[in-house]
PDB file of C-alpha atoms and ligand atoms in Angstrom:
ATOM      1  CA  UNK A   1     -15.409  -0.951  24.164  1.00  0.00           C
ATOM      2  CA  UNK A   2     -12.516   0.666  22.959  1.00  0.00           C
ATOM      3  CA  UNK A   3      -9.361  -0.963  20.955  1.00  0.00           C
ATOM      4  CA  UNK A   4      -6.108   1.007  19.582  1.00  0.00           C
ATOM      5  CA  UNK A   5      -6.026   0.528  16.012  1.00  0.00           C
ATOM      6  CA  UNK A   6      -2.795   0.261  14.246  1.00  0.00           C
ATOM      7  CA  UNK A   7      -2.354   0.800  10.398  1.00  0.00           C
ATOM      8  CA  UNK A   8       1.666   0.145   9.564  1.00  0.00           C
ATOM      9  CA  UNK A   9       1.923   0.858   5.727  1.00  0.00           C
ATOM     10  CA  UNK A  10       4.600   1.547   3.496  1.00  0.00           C
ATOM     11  CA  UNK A  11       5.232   5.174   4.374  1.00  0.00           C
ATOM     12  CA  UNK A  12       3.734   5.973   7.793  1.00  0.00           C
ATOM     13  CA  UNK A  13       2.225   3.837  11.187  1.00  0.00           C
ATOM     14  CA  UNK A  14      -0.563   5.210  12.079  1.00  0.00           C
ATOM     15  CA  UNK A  15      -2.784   4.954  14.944  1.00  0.00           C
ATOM     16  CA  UNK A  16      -5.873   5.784  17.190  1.00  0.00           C
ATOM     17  CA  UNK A  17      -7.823   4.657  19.537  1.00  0.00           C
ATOM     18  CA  UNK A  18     -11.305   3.498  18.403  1.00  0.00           C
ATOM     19  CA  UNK A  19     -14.939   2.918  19.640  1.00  0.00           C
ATOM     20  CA  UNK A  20     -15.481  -0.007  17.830  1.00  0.00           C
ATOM     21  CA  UNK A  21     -19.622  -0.089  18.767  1.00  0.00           C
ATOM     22  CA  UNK A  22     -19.442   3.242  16.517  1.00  0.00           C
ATOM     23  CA  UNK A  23     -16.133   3.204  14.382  1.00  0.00           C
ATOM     24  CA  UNK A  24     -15.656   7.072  16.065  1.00  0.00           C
ATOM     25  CA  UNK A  25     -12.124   7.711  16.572  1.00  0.00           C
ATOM     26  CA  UNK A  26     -11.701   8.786  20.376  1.00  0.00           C
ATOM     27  CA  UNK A  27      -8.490  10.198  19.857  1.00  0.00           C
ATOM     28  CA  UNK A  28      -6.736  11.967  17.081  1.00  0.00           C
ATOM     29  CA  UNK A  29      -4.585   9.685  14.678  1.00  0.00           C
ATOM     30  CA  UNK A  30      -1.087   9.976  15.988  1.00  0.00           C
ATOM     31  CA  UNK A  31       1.556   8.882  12.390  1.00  0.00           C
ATOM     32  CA  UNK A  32       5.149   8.031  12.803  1.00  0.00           C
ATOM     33  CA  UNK A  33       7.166   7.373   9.817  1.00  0.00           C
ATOM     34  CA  UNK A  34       7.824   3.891   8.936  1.00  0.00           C
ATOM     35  CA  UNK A  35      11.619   3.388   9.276  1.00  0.00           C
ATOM     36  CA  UNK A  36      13.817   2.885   6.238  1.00  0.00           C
ATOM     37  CA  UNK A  37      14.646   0.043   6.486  1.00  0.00           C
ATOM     38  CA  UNK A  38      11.827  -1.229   7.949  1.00  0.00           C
ATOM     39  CA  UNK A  39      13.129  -4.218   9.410  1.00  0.00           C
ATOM     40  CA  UNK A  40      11.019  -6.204  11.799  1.00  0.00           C
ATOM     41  CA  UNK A  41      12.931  -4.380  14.662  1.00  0.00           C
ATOM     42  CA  UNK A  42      12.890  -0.796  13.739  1.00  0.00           C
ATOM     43  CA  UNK A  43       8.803  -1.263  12.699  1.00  0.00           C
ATOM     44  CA  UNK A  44       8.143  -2.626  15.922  1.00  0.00           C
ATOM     45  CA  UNK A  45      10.170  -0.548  17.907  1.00  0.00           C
ATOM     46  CA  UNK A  46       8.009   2.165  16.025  1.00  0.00           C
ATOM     47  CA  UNK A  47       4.998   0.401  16.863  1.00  0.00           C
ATOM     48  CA  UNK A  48       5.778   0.558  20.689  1.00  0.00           C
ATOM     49  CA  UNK A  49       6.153   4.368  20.485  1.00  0.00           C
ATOM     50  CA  UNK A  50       2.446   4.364  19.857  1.00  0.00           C
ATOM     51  CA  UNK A  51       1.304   2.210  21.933  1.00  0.00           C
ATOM     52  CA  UNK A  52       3.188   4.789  24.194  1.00  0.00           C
ATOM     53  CA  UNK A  53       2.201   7.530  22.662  1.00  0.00           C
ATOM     54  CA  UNK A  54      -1.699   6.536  24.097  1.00  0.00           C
ATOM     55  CA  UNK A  55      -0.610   5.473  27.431  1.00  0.00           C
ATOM     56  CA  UNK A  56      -2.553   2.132  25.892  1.00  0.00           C
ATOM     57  CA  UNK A  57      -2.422  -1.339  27.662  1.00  0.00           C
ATOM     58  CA  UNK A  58      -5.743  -2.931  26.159  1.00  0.00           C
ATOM     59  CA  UNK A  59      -6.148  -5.061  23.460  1.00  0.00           C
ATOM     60  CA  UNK A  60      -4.588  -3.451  19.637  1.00  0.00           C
ATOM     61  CA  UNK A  61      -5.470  -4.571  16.260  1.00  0.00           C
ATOM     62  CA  UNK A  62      -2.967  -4.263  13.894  1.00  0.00           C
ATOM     63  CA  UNK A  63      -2.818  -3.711  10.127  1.00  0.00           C
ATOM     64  CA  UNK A  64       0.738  -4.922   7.717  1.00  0.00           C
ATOM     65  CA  UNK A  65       1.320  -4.440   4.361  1.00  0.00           C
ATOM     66  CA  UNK A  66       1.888  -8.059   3.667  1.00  0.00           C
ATOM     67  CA  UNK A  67      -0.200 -11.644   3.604  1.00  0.00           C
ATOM     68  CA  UNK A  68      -0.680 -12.675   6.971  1.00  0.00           C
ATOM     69  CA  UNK A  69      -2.005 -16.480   8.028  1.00  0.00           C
ATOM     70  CA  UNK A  70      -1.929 -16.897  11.993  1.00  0.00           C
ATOM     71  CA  UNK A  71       0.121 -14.348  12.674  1.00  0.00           C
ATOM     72  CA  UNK A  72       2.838 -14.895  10.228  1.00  0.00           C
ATOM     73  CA  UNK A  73       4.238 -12.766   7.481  1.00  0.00           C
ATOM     74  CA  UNK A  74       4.303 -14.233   4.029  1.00  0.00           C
ATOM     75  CA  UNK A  75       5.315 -11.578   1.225  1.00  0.00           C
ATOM     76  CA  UNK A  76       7.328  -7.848   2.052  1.00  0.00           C
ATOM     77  CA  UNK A  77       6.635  -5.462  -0.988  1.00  0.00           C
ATOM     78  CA  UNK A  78       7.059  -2.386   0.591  1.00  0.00           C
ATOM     79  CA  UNK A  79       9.009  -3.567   3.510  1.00  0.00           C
ATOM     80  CA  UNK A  80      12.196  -5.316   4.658  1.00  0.00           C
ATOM     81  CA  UNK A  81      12.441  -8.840   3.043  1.00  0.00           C
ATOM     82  CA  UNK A  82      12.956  -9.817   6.691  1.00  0.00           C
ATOM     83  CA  UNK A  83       9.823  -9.857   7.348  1.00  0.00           C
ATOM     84  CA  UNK A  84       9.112 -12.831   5.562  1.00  0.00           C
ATOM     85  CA  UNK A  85       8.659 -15.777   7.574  1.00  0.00           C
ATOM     86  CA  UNK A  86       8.156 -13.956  10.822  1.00  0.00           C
ATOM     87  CA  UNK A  87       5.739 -14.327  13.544  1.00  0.00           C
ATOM     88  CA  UNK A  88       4.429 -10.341  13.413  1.00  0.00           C
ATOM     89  CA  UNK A  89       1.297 -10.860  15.935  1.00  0.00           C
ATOM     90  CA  UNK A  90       4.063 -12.831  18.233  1.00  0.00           C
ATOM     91  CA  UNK A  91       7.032  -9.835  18.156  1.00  0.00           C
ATOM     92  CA  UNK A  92       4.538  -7.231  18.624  1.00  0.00           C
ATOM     93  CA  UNK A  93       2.926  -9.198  21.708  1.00  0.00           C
ATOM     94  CA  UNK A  94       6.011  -9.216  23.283  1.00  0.00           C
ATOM     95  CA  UNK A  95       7.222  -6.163  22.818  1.00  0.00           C
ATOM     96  CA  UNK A  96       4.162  -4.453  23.723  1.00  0.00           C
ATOM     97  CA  UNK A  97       2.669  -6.958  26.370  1.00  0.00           C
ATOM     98  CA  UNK A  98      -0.746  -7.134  25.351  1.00  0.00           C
ATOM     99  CA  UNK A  99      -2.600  -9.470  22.814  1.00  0.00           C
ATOM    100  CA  UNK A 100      -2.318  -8.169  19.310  1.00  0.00           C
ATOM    101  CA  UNK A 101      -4.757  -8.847  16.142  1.00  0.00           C
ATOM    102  CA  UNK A 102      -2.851  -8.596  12.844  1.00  0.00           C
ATOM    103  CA  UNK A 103      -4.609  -8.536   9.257  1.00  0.00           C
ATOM    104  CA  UNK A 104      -3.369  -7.176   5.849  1.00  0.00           C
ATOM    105  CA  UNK A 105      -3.440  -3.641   5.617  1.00  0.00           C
ATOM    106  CA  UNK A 106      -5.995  -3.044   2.800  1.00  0.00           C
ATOM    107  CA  UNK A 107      -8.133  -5.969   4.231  1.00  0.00           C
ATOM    108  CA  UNK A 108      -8.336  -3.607   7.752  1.00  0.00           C
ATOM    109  CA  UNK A 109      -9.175  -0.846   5.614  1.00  0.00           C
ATOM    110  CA  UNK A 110     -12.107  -2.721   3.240  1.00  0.00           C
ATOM    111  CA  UNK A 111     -13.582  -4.260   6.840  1.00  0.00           C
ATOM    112  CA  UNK A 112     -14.157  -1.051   8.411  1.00  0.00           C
ATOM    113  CA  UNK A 113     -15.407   0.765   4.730  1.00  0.00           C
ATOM    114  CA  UNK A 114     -17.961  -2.399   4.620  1.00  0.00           C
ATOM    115  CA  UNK A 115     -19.331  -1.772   7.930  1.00  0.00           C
ATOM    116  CA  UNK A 116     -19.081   1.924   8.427  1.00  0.00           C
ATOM    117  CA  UNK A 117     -18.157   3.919   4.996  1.00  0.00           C
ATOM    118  CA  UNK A 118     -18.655   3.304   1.338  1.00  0.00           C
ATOM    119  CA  UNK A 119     -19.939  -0.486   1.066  1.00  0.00           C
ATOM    120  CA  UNK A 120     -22.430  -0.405   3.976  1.00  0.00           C
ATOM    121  CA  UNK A 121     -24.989  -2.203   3.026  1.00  0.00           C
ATOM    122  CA  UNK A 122     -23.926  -3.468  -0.561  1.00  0.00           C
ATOM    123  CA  UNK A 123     -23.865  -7.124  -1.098  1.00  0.00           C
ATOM    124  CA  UNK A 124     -22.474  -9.080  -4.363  1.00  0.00           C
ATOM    125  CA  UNK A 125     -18.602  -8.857  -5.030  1.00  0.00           C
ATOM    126  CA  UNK A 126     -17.001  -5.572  -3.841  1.00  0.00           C
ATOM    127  CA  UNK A 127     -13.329  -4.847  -4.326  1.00  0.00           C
ATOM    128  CA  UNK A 128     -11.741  -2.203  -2.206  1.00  0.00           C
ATOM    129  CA  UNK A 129      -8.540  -0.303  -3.384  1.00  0.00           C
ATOM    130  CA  UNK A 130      -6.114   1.053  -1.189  1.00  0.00           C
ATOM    131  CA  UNK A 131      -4.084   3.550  -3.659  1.00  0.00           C
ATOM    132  CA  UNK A 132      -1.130   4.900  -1.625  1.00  0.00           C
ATOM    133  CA  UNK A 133       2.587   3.137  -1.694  1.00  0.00           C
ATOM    134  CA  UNK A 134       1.652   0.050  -3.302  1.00  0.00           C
ATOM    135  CA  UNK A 135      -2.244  -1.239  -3.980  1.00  0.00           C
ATOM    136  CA  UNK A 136      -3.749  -3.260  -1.561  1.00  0.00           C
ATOM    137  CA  UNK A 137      -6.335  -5.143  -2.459  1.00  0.00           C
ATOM    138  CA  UNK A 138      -9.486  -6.359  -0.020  1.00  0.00           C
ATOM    139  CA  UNK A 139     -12.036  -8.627  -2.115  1.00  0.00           C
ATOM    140  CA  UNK A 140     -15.571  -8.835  -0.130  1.00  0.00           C
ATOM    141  CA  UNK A 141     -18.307 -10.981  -1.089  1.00  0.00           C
ATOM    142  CA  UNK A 142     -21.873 -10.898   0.196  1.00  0.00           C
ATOM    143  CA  UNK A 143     -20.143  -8.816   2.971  1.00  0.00           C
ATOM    144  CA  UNK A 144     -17.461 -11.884   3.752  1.00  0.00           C
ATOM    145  CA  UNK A 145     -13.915 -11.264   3.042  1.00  0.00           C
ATOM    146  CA  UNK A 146     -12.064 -13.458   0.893  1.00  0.00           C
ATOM    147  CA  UNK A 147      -8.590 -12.424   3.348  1.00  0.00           C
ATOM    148  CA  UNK A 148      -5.039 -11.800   1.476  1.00  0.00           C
ATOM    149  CA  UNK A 149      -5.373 -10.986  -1.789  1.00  0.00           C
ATOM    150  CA  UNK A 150      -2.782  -9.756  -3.379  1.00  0.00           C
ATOM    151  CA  UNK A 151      -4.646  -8.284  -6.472  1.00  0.00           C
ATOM    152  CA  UNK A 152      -2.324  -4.751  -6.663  1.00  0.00           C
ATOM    153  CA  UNK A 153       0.578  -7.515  -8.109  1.00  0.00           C
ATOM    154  CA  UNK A 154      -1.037  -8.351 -11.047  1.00  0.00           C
ATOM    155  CA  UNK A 155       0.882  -7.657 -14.235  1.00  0.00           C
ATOM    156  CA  UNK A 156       0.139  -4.760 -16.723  1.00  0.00           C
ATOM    157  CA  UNK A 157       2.484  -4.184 -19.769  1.00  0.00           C
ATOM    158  CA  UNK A 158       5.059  -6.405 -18.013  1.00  0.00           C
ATOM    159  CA  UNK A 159       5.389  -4.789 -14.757  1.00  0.00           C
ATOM    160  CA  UNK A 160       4.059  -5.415 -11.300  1.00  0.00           C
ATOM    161  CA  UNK A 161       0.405  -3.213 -11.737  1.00  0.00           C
ATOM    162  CA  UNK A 162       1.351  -0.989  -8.332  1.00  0.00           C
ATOM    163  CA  UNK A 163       4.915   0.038 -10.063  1.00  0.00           C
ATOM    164  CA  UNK A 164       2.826   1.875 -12.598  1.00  0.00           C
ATOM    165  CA  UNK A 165      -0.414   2.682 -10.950  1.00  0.00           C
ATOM    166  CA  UNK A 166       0.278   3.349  -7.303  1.00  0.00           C
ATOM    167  CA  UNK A 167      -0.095   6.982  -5.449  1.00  0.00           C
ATOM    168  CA  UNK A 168       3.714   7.165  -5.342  1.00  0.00           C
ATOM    169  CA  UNK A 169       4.671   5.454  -8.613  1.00  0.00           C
ATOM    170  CA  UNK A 170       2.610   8.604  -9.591  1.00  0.00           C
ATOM    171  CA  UNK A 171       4.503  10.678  -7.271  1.00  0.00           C
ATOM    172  CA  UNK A 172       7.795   9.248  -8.826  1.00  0.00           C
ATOM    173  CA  UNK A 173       6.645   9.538 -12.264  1.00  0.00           C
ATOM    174  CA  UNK A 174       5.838  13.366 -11.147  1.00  0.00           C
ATOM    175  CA  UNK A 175       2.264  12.813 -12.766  1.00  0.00           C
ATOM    176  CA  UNK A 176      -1.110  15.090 -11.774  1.00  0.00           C
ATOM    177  CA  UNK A 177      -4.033  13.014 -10.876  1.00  0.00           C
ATOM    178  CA  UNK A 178      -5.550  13.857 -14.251  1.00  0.00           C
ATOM    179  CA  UNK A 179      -2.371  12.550 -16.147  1.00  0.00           C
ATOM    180  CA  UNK A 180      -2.385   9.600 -14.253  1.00  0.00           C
ATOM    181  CA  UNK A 181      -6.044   8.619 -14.620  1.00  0.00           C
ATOM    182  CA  UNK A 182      -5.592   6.416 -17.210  1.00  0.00           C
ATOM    183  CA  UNK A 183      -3.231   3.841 -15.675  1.00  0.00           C
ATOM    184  CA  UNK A 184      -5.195   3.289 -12.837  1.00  0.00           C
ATOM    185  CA  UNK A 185      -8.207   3.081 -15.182  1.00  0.00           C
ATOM    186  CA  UNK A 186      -6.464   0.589 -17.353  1.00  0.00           C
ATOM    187  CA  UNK A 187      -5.312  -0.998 -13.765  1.00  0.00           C
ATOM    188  CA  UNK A 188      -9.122  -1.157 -12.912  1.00  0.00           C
ATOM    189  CA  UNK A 189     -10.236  -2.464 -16.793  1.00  0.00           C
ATOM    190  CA  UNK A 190      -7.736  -5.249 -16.150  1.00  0.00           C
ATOM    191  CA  UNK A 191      -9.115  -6.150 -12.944  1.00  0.00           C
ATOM    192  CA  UNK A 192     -12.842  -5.817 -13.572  1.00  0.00           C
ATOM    193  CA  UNK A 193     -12.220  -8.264 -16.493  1.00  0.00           C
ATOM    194  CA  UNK A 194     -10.836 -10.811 -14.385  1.00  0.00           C
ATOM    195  CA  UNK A 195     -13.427 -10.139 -11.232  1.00  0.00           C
ATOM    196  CA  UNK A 196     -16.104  -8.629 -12.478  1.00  0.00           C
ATOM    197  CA  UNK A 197     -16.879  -7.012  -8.903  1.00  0.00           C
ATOM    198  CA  UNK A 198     -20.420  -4.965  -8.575  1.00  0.00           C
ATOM    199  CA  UNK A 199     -18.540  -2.052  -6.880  1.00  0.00           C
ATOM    200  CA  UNK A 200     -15.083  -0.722  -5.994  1.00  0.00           C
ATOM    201  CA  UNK A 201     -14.158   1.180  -3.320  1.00  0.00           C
ATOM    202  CA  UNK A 202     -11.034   3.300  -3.840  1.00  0.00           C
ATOM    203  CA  UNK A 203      -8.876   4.653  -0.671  1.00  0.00           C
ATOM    204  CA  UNK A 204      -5.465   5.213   0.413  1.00  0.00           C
ATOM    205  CA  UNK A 205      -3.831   8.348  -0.507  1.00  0.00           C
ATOM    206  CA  UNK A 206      -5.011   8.726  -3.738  1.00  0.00           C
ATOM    207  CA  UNK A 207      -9.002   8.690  -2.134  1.00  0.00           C
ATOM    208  CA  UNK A 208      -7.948  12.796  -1.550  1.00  0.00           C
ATOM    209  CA  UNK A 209      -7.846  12.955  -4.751  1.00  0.00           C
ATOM    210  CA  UNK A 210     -10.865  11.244  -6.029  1.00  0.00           C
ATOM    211  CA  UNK A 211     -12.727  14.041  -7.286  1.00  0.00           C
ATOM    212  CA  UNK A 212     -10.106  15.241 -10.049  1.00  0.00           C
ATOM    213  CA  UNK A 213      -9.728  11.455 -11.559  1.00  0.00           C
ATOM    214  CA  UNK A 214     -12.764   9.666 -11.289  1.00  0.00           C
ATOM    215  CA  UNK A 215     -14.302  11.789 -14.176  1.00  0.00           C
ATOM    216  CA  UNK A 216     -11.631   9.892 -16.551  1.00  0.00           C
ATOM    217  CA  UNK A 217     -12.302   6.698 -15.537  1.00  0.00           C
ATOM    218  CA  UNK A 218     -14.186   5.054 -18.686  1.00  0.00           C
ATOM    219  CA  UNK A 219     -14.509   1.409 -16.900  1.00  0.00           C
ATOM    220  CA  UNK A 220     -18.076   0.247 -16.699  1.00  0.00           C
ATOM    221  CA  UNK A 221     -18.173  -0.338 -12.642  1.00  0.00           C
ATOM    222  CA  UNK A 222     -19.796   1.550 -10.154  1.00  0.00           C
ATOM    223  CA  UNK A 223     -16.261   3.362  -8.364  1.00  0.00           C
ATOM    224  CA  UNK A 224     -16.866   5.324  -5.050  1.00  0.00           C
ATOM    225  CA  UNK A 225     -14.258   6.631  -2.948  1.00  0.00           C
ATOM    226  CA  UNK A 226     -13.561   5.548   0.569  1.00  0.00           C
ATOM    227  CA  UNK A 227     -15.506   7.172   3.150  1.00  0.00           C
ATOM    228  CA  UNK A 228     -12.976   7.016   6.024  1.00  0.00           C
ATOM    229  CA  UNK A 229     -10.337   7.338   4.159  1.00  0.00           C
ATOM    230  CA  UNK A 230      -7.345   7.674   5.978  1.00  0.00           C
ATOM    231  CA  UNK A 231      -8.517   6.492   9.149  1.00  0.00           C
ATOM    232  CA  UNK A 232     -10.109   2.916   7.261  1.00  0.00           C
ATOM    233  CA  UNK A 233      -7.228   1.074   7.681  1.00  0.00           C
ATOM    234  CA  UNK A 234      -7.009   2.100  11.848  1.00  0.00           C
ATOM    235  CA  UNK A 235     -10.847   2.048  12.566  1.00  0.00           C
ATOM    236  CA  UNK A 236     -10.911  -1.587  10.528  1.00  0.00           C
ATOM    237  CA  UNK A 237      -8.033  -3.471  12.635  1.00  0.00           C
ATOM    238  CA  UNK A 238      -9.452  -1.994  16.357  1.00  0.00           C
ATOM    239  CA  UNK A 239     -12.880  -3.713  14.605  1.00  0.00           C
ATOM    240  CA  UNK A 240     -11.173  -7.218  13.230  1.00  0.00           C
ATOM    241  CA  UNK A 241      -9.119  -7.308  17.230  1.00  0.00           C
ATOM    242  CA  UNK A 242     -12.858  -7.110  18.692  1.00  0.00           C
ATOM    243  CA  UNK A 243     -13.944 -10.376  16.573  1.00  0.00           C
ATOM    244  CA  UNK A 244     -10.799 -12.300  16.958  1.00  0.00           C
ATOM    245  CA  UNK A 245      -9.906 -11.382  20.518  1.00  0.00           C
ATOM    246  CA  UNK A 246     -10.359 -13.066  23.250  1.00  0.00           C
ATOM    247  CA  UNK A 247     -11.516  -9.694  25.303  1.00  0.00           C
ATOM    248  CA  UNK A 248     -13.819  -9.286  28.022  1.00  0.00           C
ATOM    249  CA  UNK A 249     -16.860  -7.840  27.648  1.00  0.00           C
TER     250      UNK A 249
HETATM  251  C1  LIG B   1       1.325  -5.467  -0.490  1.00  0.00           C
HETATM  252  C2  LIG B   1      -0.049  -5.706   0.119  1.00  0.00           C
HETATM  253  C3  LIG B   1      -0.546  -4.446   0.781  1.00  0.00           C
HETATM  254  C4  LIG B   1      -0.495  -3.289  -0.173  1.00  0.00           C
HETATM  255  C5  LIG B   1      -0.928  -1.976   0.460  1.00  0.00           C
HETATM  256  C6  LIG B   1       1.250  -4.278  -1.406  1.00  0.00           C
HETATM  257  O1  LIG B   1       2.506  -4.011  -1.951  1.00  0.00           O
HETATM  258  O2  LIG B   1       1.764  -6.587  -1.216  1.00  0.00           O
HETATM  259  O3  LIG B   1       0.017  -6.758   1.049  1.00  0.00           O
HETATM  260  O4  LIG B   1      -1.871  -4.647   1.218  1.00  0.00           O
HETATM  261  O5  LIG B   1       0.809  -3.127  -0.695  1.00  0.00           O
HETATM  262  O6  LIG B   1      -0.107  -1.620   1.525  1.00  0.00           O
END
């Protein structure tokens, strides 16, 4: 069974098709960058390109940077304020004519790392991180996920957390990884107070990079990086479209 995942983020929509028995990407990931603004037009416009771009006309799962109940879209961070209030799952089925799954971003990303990458297997409260344009937040427990939260907004020294601890608040800030170790781990202190999760998973953009921070990090939880990094937040919507769709066997 194969789906086309779709990861829109902040930056870049990305996509693939996926096995979603294995996870295995059967294509490579094709990226388009997100349009400035990214008005619900111009993202699903962009969206149709790669659904082009395959030659696709199955079922698509589909991750947004934004909470999403039933299809609609509840908060814009990183996108246009338009957004808000619009039926995403219902503009992308009828631009692209075929039935469309759509879950927060980070949420695609921790389903597919639960099943497949970094939190196989691991039961108790597991946060996964996606570092890149903002943070996305996907909150797991006993391998359930607890769907939209919006955990990268909480506030450190005054300011939304992701405005100081993001990948590209770092990139703004023109800070190295090592230099900017210690606002994420004060961004991770602060939330491991308030959760107190078992494990967290970090991905995104910043996952590259794990390797030159995570030796700085002094807060006392288990951190791993993502597994599937990049491709999480495709291989994790093609997975949540084969549980909510109705598709034939
Ligand atoms: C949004 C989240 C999203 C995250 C990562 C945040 O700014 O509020 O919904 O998951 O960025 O894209």
């Amino acid at each position: 069974m194969q789906i086309l995942g779709l990861d829109i983020g902040g930056s870049g929509i990305k996509g693939a098709i996926v096995d979603v028995a294995t996870g295995v990407l059967v294509t490579p990931r094709h990226r388009i960058p997100t349009p400035n603004p990214a008005t619900p037009e111009a993202v699903v416009e962009t969206a149709v390109q790669l659904v082009q771009h395959f030659a696709w006309r199955g079922p698509i799962g589909c991750g947004f940077p934004a909470v999403i109940k039933g299809g609609i879209i509840h908060t814009a961070a990183n996108v246009s304020p338009r957004w808000i209030g619009v039926n995403g799952r219902q503009m992308l089925e009828q631009a692209i004519g075929a039935p469309v799954a759509v879950l927060n971003d980070a949420d695609a990303a921790g389903l597919a790392e639960m099943r497949l990458g970094a939190g196989r297997d691991r039961d108790g409260v597991v946060l996964m991180l996606t570092v890149g344009t903002g943070i996305g937040t996907a909150l797991f427990v006993n391998g359930v996920l607890v769907p939209n939260t919006e955990l990268g907004h909480i506030e450190i020294r005054g300011k939304d957390a992701e405005s100081r601890a993001s990948d590209s608040a770092r990139e703004r800030k023109g800070l190295s990884y090592q230099a900017w170790a210690p606002r994420f781990d004060e961004y991770l202190q602060r939330i491991s107070a308030l959760l107190w999760p078992d494990l967290i998973i970090v991905g995104g953009g910043a996952s590259k990079a794990f390797e030159k921070f995570a030796p700085l990090l002094a807060v006392h939880v288990e951190v791993l990086p993502a597994q599937l990094r990049n491709e999480a937040g495709i291989i994790g919507a093609a997975l949540y479209a084969h549980e909510q769709l109705p598709i034939p066997a």
